[in-house]
PDB file of C-alpha atoms and ligand atoms in Angstrom:
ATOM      1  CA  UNK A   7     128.221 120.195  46.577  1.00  0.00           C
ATOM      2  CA  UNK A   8     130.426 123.040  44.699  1.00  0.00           C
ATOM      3  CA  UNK A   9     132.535 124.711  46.183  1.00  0.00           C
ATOM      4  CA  UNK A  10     133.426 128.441  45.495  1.00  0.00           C
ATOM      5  CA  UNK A  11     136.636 127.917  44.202  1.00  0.00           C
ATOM      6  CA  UNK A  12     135.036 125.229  41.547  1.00  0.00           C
ATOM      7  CA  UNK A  13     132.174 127.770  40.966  1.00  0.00           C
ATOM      8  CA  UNK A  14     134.682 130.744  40.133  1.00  0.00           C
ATOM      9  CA  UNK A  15     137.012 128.127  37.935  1.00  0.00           C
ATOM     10  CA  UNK A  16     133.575 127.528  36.039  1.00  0.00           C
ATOM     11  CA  UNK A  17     132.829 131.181  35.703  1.00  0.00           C
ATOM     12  CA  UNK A  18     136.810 131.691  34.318  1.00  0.00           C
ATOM     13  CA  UNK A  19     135.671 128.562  31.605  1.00  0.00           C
ATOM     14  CA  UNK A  20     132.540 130.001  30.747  1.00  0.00           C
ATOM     15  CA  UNK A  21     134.340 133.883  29.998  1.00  0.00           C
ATOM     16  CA  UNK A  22     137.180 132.572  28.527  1.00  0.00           C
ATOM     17  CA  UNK A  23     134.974 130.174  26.435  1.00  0.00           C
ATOM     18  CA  UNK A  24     132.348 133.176  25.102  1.00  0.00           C
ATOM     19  CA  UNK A  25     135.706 135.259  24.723  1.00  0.00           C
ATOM     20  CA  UNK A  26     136.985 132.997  21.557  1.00  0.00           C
ATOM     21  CA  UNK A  27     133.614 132.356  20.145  1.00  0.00           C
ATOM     22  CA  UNK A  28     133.362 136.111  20.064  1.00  0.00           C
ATOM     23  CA  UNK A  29     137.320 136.860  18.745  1.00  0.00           C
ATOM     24  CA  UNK A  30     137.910 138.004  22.279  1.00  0.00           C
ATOM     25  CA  UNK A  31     140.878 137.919  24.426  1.00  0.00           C
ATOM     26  CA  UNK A  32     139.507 136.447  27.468  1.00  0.00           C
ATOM     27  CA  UNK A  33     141.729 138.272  29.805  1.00  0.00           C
ATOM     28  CA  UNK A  34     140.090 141.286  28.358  1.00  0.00           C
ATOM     29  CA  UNK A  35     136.940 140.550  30.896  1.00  0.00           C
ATOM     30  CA  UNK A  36     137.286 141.052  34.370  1.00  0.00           C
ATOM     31  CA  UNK A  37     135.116 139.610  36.437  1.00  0.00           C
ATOM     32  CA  UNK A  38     133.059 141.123  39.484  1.00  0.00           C
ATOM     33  CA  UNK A  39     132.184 138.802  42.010  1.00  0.00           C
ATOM     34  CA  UNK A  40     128.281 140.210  43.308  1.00  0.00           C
ATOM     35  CA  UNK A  41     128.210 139.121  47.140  1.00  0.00           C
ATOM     36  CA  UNK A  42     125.129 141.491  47.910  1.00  0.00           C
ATOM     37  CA  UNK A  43     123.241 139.047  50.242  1.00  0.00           C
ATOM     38  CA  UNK A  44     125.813 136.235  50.969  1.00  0.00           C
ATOM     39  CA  UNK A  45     127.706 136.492  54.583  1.00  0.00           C
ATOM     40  CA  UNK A  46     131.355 136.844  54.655  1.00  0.00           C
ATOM     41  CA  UNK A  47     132.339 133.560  54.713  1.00  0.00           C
ATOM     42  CA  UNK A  48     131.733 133.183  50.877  1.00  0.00           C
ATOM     43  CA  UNK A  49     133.825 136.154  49.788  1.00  0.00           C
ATOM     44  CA  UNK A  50     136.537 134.811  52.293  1.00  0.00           C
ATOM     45  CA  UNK A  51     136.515 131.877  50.273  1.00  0.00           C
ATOM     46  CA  UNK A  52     136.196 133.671  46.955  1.00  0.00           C
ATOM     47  CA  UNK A  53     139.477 135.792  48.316  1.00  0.00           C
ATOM     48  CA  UNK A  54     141.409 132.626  48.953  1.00  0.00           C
ATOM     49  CA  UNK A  55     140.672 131.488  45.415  1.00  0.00           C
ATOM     50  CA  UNK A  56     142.011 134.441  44.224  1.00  0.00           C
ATOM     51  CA  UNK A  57     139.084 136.774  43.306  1.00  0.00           C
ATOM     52  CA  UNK A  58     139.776 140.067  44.713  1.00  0.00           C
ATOM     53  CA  UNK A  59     136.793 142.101  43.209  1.00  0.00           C
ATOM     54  CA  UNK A  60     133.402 141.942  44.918  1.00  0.00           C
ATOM     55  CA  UNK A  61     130.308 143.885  43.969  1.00  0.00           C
ATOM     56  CA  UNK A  62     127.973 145.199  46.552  1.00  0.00           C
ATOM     57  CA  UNK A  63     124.419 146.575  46.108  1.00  0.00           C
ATOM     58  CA  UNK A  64     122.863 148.213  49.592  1.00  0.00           C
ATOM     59  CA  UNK A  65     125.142 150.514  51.128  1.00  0.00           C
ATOM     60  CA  UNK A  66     124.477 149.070  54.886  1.00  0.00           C
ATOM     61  CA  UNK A  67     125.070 145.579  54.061  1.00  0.00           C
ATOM     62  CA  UNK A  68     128.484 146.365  52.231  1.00  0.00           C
ATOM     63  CA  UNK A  69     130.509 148.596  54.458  1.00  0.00           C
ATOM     64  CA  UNK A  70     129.731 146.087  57.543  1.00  0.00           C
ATOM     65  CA  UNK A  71     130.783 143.414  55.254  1.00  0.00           C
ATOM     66  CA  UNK A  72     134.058 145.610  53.936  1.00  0.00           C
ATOM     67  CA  UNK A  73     135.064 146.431  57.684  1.00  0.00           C
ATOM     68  CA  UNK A  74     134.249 143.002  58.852  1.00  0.00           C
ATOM     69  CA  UNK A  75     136.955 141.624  56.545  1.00  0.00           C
ATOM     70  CA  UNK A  76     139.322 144.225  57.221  1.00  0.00           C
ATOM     71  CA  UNK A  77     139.062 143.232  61.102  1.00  0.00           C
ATOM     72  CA  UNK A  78     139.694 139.303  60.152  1.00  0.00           C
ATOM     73  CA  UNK A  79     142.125 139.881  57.323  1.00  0.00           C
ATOM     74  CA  UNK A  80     143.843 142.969  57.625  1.00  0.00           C
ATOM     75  CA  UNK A  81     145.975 143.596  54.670  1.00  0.00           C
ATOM     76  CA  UNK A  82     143.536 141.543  52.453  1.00  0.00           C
ATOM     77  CA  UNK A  83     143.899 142.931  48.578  1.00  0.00           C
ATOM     78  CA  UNK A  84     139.960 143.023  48.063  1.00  0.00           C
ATOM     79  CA  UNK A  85     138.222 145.955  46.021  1.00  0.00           C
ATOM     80  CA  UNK A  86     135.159 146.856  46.393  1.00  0.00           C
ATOM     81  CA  UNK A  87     132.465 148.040  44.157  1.00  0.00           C
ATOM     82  CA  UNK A  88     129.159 149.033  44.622  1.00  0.00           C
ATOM     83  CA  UNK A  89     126.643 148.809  42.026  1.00  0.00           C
ATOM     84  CA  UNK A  90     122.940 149.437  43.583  1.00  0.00           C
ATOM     85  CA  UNK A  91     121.245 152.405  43.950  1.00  0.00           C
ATOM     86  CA  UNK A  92     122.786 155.727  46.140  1.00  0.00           C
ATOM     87  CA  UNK A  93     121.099 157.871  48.110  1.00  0.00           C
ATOM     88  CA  UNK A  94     122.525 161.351  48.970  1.00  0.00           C
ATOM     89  CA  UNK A  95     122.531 160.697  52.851  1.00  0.00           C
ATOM     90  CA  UNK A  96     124.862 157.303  52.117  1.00  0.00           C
ATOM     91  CA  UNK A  97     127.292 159.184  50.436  1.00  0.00           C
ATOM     92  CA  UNK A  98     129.847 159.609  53.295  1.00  0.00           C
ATOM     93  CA  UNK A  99     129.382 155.844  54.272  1.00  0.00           C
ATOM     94  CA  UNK A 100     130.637 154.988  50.568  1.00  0.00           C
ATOM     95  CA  UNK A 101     133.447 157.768  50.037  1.00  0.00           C
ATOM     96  CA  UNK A 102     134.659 156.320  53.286  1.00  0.00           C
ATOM     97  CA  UNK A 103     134.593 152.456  52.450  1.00  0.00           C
ATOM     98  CA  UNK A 104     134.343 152.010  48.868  1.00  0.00           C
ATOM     99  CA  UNK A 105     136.826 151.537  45.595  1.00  0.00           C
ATOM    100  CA  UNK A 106     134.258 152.155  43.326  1.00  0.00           C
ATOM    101  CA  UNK A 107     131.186 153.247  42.625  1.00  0.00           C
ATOM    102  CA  UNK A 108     129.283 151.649  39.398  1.00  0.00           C
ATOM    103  CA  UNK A 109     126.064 153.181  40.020  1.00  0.00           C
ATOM    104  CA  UNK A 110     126.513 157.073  39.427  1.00  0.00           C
ATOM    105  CA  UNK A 111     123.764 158.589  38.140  1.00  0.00           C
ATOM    106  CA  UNK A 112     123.449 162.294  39.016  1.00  0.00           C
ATOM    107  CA  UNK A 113     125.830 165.217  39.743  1.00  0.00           C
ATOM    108  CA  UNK A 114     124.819 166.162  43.231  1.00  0.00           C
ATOM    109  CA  UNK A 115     125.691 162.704  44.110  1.00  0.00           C
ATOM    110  CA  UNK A 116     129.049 162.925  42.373  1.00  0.00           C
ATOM    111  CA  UNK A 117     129.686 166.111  44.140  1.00  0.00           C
ATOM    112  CA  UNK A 118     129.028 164.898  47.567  1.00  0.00           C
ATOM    113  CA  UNK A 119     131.062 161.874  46.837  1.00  0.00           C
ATOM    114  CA  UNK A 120     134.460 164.010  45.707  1.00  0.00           C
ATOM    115  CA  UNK A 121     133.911 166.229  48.967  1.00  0.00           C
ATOM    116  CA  UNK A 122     133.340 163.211  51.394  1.00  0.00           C
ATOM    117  CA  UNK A 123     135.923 161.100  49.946  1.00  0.00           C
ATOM    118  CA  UNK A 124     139.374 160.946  52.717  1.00  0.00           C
ATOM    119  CA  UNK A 125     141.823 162.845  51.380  1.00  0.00           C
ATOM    120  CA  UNK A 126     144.384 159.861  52.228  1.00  0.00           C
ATOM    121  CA  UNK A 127     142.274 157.507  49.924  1.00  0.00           C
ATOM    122  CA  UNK A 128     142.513 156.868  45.978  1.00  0.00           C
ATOM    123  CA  UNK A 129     140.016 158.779  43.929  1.00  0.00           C
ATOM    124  CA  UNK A 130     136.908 156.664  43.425  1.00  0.00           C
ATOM    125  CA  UNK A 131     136.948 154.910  40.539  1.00  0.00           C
ATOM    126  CA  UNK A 132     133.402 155.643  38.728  1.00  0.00           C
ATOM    127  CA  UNK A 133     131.491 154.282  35.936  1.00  0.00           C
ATOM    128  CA  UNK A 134     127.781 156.115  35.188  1.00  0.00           C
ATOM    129  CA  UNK A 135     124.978 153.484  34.908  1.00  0.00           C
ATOM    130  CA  UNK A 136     122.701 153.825  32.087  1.00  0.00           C
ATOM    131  CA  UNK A 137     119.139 152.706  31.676  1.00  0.00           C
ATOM    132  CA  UNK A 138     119.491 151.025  28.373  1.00  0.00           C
ATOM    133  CA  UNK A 139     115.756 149.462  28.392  1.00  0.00           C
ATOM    134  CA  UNK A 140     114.844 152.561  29.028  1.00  0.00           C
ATOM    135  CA  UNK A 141     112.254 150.197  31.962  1.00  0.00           C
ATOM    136  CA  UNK A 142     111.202 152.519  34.616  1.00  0.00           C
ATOM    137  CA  UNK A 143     111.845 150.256  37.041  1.00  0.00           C
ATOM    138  CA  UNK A 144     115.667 150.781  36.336  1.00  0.00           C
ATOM    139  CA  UNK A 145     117.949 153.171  37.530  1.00  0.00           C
ATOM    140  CA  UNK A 146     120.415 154.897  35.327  1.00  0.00           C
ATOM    141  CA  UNK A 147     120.728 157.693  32.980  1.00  0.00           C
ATOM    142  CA  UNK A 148     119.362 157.955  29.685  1.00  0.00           C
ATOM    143  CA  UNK A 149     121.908 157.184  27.170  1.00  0.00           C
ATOM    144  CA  UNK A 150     121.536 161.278  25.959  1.00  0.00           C
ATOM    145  CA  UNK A 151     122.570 162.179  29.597  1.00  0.00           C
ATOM    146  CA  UNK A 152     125.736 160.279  29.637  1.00  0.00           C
ATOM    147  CA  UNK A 153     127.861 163.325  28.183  1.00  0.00           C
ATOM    148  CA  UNK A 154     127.087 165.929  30.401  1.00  0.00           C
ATOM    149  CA  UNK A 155     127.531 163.637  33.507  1.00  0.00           C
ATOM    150  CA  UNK A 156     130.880 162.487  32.284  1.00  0.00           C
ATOM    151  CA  UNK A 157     131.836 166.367  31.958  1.00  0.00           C
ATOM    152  CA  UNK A 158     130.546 167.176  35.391  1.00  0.00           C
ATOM    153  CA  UNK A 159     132.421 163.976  37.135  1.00  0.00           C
ATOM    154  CA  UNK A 160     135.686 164.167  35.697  1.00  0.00           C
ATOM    155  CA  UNK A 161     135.559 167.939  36.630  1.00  0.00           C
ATOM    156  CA  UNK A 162     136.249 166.467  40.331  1.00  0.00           C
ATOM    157  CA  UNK A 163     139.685 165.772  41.645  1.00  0.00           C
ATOM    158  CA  UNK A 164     138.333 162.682  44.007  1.00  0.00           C
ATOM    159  CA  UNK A 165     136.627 160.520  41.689  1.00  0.00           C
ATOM    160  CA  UNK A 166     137.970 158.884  38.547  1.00  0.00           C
ATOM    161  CA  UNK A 167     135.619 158.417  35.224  1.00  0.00           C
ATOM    162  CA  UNK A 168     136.785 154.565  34.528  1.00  0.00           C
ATOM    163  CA  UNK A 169     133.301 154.160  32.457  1.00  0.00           C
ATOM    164  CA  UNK A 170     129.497 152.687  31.978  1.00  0.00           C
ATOM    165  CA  UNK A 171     127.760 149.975  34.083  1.00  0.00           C
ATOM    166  CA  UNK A 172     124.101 148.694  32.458  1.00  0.00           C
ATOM    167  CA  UNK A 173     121.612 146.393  33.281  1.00  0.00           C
ATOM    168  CA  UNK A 174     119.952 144.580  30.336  1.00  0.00           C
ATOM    169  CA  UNK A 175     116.536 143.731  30.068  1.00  0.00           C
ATOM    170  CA  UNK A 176     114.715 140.574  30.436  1.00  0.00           C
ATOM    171  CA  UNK A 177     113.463 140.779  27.213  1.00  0.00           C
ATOM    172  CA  UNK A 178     114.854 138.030  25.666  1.00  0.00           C
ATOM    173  CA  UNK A 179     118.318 137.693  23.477  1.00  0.00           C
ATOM    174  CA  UNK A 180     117.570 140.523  20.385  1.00  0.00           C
ATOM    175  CA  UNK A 181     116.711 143.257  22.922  1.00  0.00           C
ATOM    176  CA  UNK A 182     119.689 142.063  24.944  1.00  0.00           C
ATOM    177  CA  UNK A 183     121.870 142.728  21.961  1.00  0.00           C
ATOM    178  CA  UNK A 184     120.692 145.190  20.801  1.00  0.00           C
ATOM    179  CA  UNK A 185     121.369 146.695  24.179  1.00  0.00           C
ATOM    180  CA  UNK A 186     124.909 145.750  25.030  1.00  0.00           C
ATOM    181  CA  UNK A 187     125.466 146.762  21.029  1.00  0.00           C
ATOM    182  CA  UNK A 188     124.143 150.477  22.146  1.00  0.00           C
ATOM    183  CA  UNK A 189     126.481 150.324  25.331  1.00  0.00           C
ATOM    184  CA  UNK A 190     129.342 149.495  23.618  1.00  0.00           C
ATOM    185  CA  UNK A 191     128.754 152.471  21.274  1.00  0.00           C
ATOM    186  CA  UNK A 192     128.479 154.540  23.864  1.00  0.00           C
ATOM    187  CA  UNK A 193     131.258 153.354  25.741  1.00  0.00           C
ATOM    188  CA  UNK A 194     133.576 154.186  22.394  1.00  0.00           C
ATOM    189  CA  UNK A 195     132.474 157.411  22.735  1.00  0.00           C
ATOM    190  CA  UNK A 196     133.126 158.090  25.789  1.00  0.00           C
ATOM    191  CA  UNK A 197     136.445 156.270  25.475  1.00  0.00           C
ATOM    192  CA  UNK A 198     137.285 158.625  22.744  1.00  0.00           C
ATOM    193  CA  UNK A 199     137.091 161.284  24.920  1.00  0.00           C
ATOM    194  CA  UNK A 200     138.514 160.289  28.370  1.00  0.00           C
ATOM    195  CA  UNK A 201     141.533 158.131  27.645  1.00  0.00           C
ATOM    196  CA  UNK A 202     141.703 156.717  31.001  1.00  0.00           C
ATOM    197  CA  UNK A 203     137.935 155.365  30.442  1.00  0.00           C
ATOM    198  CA  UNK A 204     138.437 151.829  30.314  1.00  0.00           C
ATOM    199  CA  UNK A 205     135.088 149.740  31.987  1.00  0.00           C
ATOM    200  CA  UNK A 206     132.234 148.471  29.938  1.00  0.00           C
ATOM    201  CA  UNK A 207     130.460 146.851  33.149  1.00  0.00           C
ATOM    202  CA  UNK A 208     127.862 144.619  31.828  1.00  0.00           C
ATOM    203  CA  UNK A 209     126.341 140.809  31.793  1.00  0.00           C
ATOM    204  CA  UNK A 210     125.250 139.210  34.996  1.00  0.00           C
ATOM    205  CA  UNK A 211     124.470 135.346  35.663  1.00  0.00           C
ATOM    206  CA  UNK A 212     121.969 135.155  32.885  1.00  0.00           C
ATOM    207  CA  UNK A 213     123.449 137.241  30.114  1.00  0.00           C
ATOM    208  CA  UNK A 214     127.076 137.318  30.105  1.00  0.00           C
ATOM    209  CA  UNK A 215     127.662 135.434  26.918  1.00  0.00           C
ATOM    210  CA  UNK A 216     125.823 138.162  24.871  1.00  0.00           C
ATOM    211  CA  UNK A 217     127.346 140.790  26.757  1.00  0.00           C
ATOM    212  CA  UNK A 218     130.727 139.199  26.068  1.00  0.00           C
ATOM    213  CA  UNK A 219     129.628 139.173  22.111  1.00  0.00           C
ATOM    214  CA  UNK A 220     128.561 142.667  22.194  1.00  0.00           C
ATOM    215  CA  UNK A 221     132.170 144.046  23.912  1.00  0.00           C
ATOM    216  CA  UNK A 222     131.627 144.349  28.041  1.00  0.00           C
ATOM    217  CA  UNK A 223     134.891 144.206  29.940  1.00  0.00           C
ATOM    218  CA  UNK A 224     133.395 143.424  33.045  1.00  0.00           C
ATOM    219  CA  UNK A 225     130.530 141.220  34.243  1.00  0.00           C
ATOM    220  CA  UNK A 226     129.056 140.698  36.882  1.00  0.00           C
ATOM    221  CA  UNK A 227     128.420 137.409  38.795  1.00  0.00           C
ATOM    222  CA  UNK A 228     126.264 136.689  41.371  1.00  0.00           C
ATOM    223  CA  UNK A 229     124.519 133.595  41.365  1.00  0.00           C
ATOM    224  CA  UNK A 230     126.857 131.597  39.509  1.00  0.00           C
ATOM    225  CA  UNK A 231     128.968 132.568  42.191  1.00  0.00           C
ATOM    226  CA  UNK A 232     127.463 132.237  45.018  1.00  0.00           C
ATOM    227  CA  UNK A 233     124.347 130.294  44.349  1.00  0.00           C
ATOM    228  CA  UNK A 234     120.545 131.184  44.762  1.00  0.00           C
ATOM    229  CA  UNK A 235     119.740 134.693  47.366  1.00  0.00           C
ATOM    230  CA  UNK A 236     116.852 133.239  49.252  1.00  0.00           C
ATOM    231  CA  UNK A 237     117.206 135.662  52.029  1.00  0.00           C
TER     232      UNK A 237
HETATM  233  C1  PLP B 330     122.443 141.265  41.685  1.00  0.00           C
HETATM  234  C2  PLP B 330     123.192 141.988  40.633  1.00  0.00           C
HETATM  235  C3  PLP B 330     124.118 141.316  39.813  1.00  0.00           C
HETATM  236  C4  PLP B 330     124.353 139.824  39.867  1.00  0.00           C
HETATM  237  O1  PLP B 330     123.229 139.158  39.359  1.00  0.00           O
HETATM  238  P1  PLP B 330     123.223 137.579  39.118  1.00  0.00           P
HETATM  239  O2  PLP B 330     122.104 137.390  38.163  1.00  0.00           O
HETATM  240  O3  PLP B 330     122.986 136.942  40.443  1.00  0.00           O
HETATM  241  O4  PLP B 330     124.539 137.184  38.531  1.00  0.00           O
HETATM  242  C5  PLP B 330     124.835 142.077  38.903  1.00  0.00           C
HETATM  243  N1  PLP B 330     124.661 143.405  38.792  1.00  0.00           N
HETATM  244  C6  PLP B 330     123.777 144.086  39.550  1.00  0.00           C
HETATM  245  C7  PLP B 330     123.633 145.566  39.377  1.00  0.00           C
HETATM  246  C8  PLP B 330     123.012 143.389  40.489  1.00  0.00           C
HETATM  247  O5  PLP B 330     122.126 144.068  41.222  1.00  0.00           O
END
């Protein structure tokens, strides 16, 4: 069996090896470890190997994992992110417990989050997700709405535009370039307007190698991680 620690060294391998096939710097890509679904005993172990990221997508499920740690390992260095959808009567859960939010997608939810947000806490750091398949089934902005969202959040003293977070499609590698490729453009944009815009969060399990190609600076592992969710 794998451990954790082997399974994040083989993650580190895998980035650092798409990194210089692409003319990357590897330590250009951080990496977000996805632990929606997996009890705290794996991101304990993932801690103690040294990963201090962790990526969280239903809002219930993370902050009882976030304050269980805290209880067993006060002063721990973990940050957490979430990245699934928000609904306006979470809010105050997340301003409370979360370090970032990469799944921003409107300006009343934005709002609620700056006034909800302790004033003895860090702004949260936010990227917008876009839908770049344009799918239905995916939640996001479209890629015309990313401007006027950026304008609207970095208008508010508690949260922090860092940048974009997308989900490609399953559509097979040419639609998956062509999608990071649009995210990246948009992401240059954006970065040419708010210096401190720094996140390109895309590439999962399945896709990171294209989405390393096409210029993410952050992907997102779950299953490589952590193994198969069967719950
Ligand atoms: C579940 C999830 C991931 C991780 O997916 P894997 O394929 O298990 O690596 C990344 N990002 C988001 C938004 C997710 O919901």
């Amino acid at each position: 069996m794998t451990t954790i620690a082997e399974r994040l060294h083989d993650a580190a391998a895998r980035i650092a090896k798409a990194a210089t096939v692409s003319g990357r710097n590897p330590d250009a890509i951080s990496l977000l470890a996805v632990s929606k679904r997996k009890p705290l005993e794996d991101v304990v172990a993932a801690l103690a190997a040294g990963q201090l990221a962790f990526g969280e997508n239903y809002v219930q499920e993370g902050v009882e994992k976030i304050q269980a740690l805290s209880a067993a390992h006060p002063g721990h260095k973990a940050q957490w992110h979430l990245i699934g959808p928000l609904q306006s009567n979470k809010t105050a859960l997340v301003a409370e417990h979360f370090d970032w939010v990469q799944s921003l997608d409107r300006a009343k939810i934005a709002k609620r989050l700056d006034e909800q947000r302790p004033a003895h806490l860090k702004p949260i750091q936010i990227c917008i997700q876009v839908n770049i398949s344009g799918e239905q089934s995916k939640s996001g902005v479209s890629p015309d709405e990313v401007l006027a969202l950026a304008a609207a959040i970095s208008a508010l003293p508690k949260l922090t535009l860092r940048g974009l977070m997308a989900i490609g499609s399953d559509a097979g590698p040419d639609t998956q370039h062509r999608e990071f490729h649009a995210m990246k453009t948009l992401f240059d944009e954006l970065k040419g307007r708010y210096p401190q815009v720094d996140t390109l969060s895309m590439g999962m399990s399945g896709d990171l190698e294209i989405a390393i190609m096409e210029g993410t600076t952050m992907v997102r592992l779950g299953t490589a991680l952590f193994g198969a969710r069967t719950n």
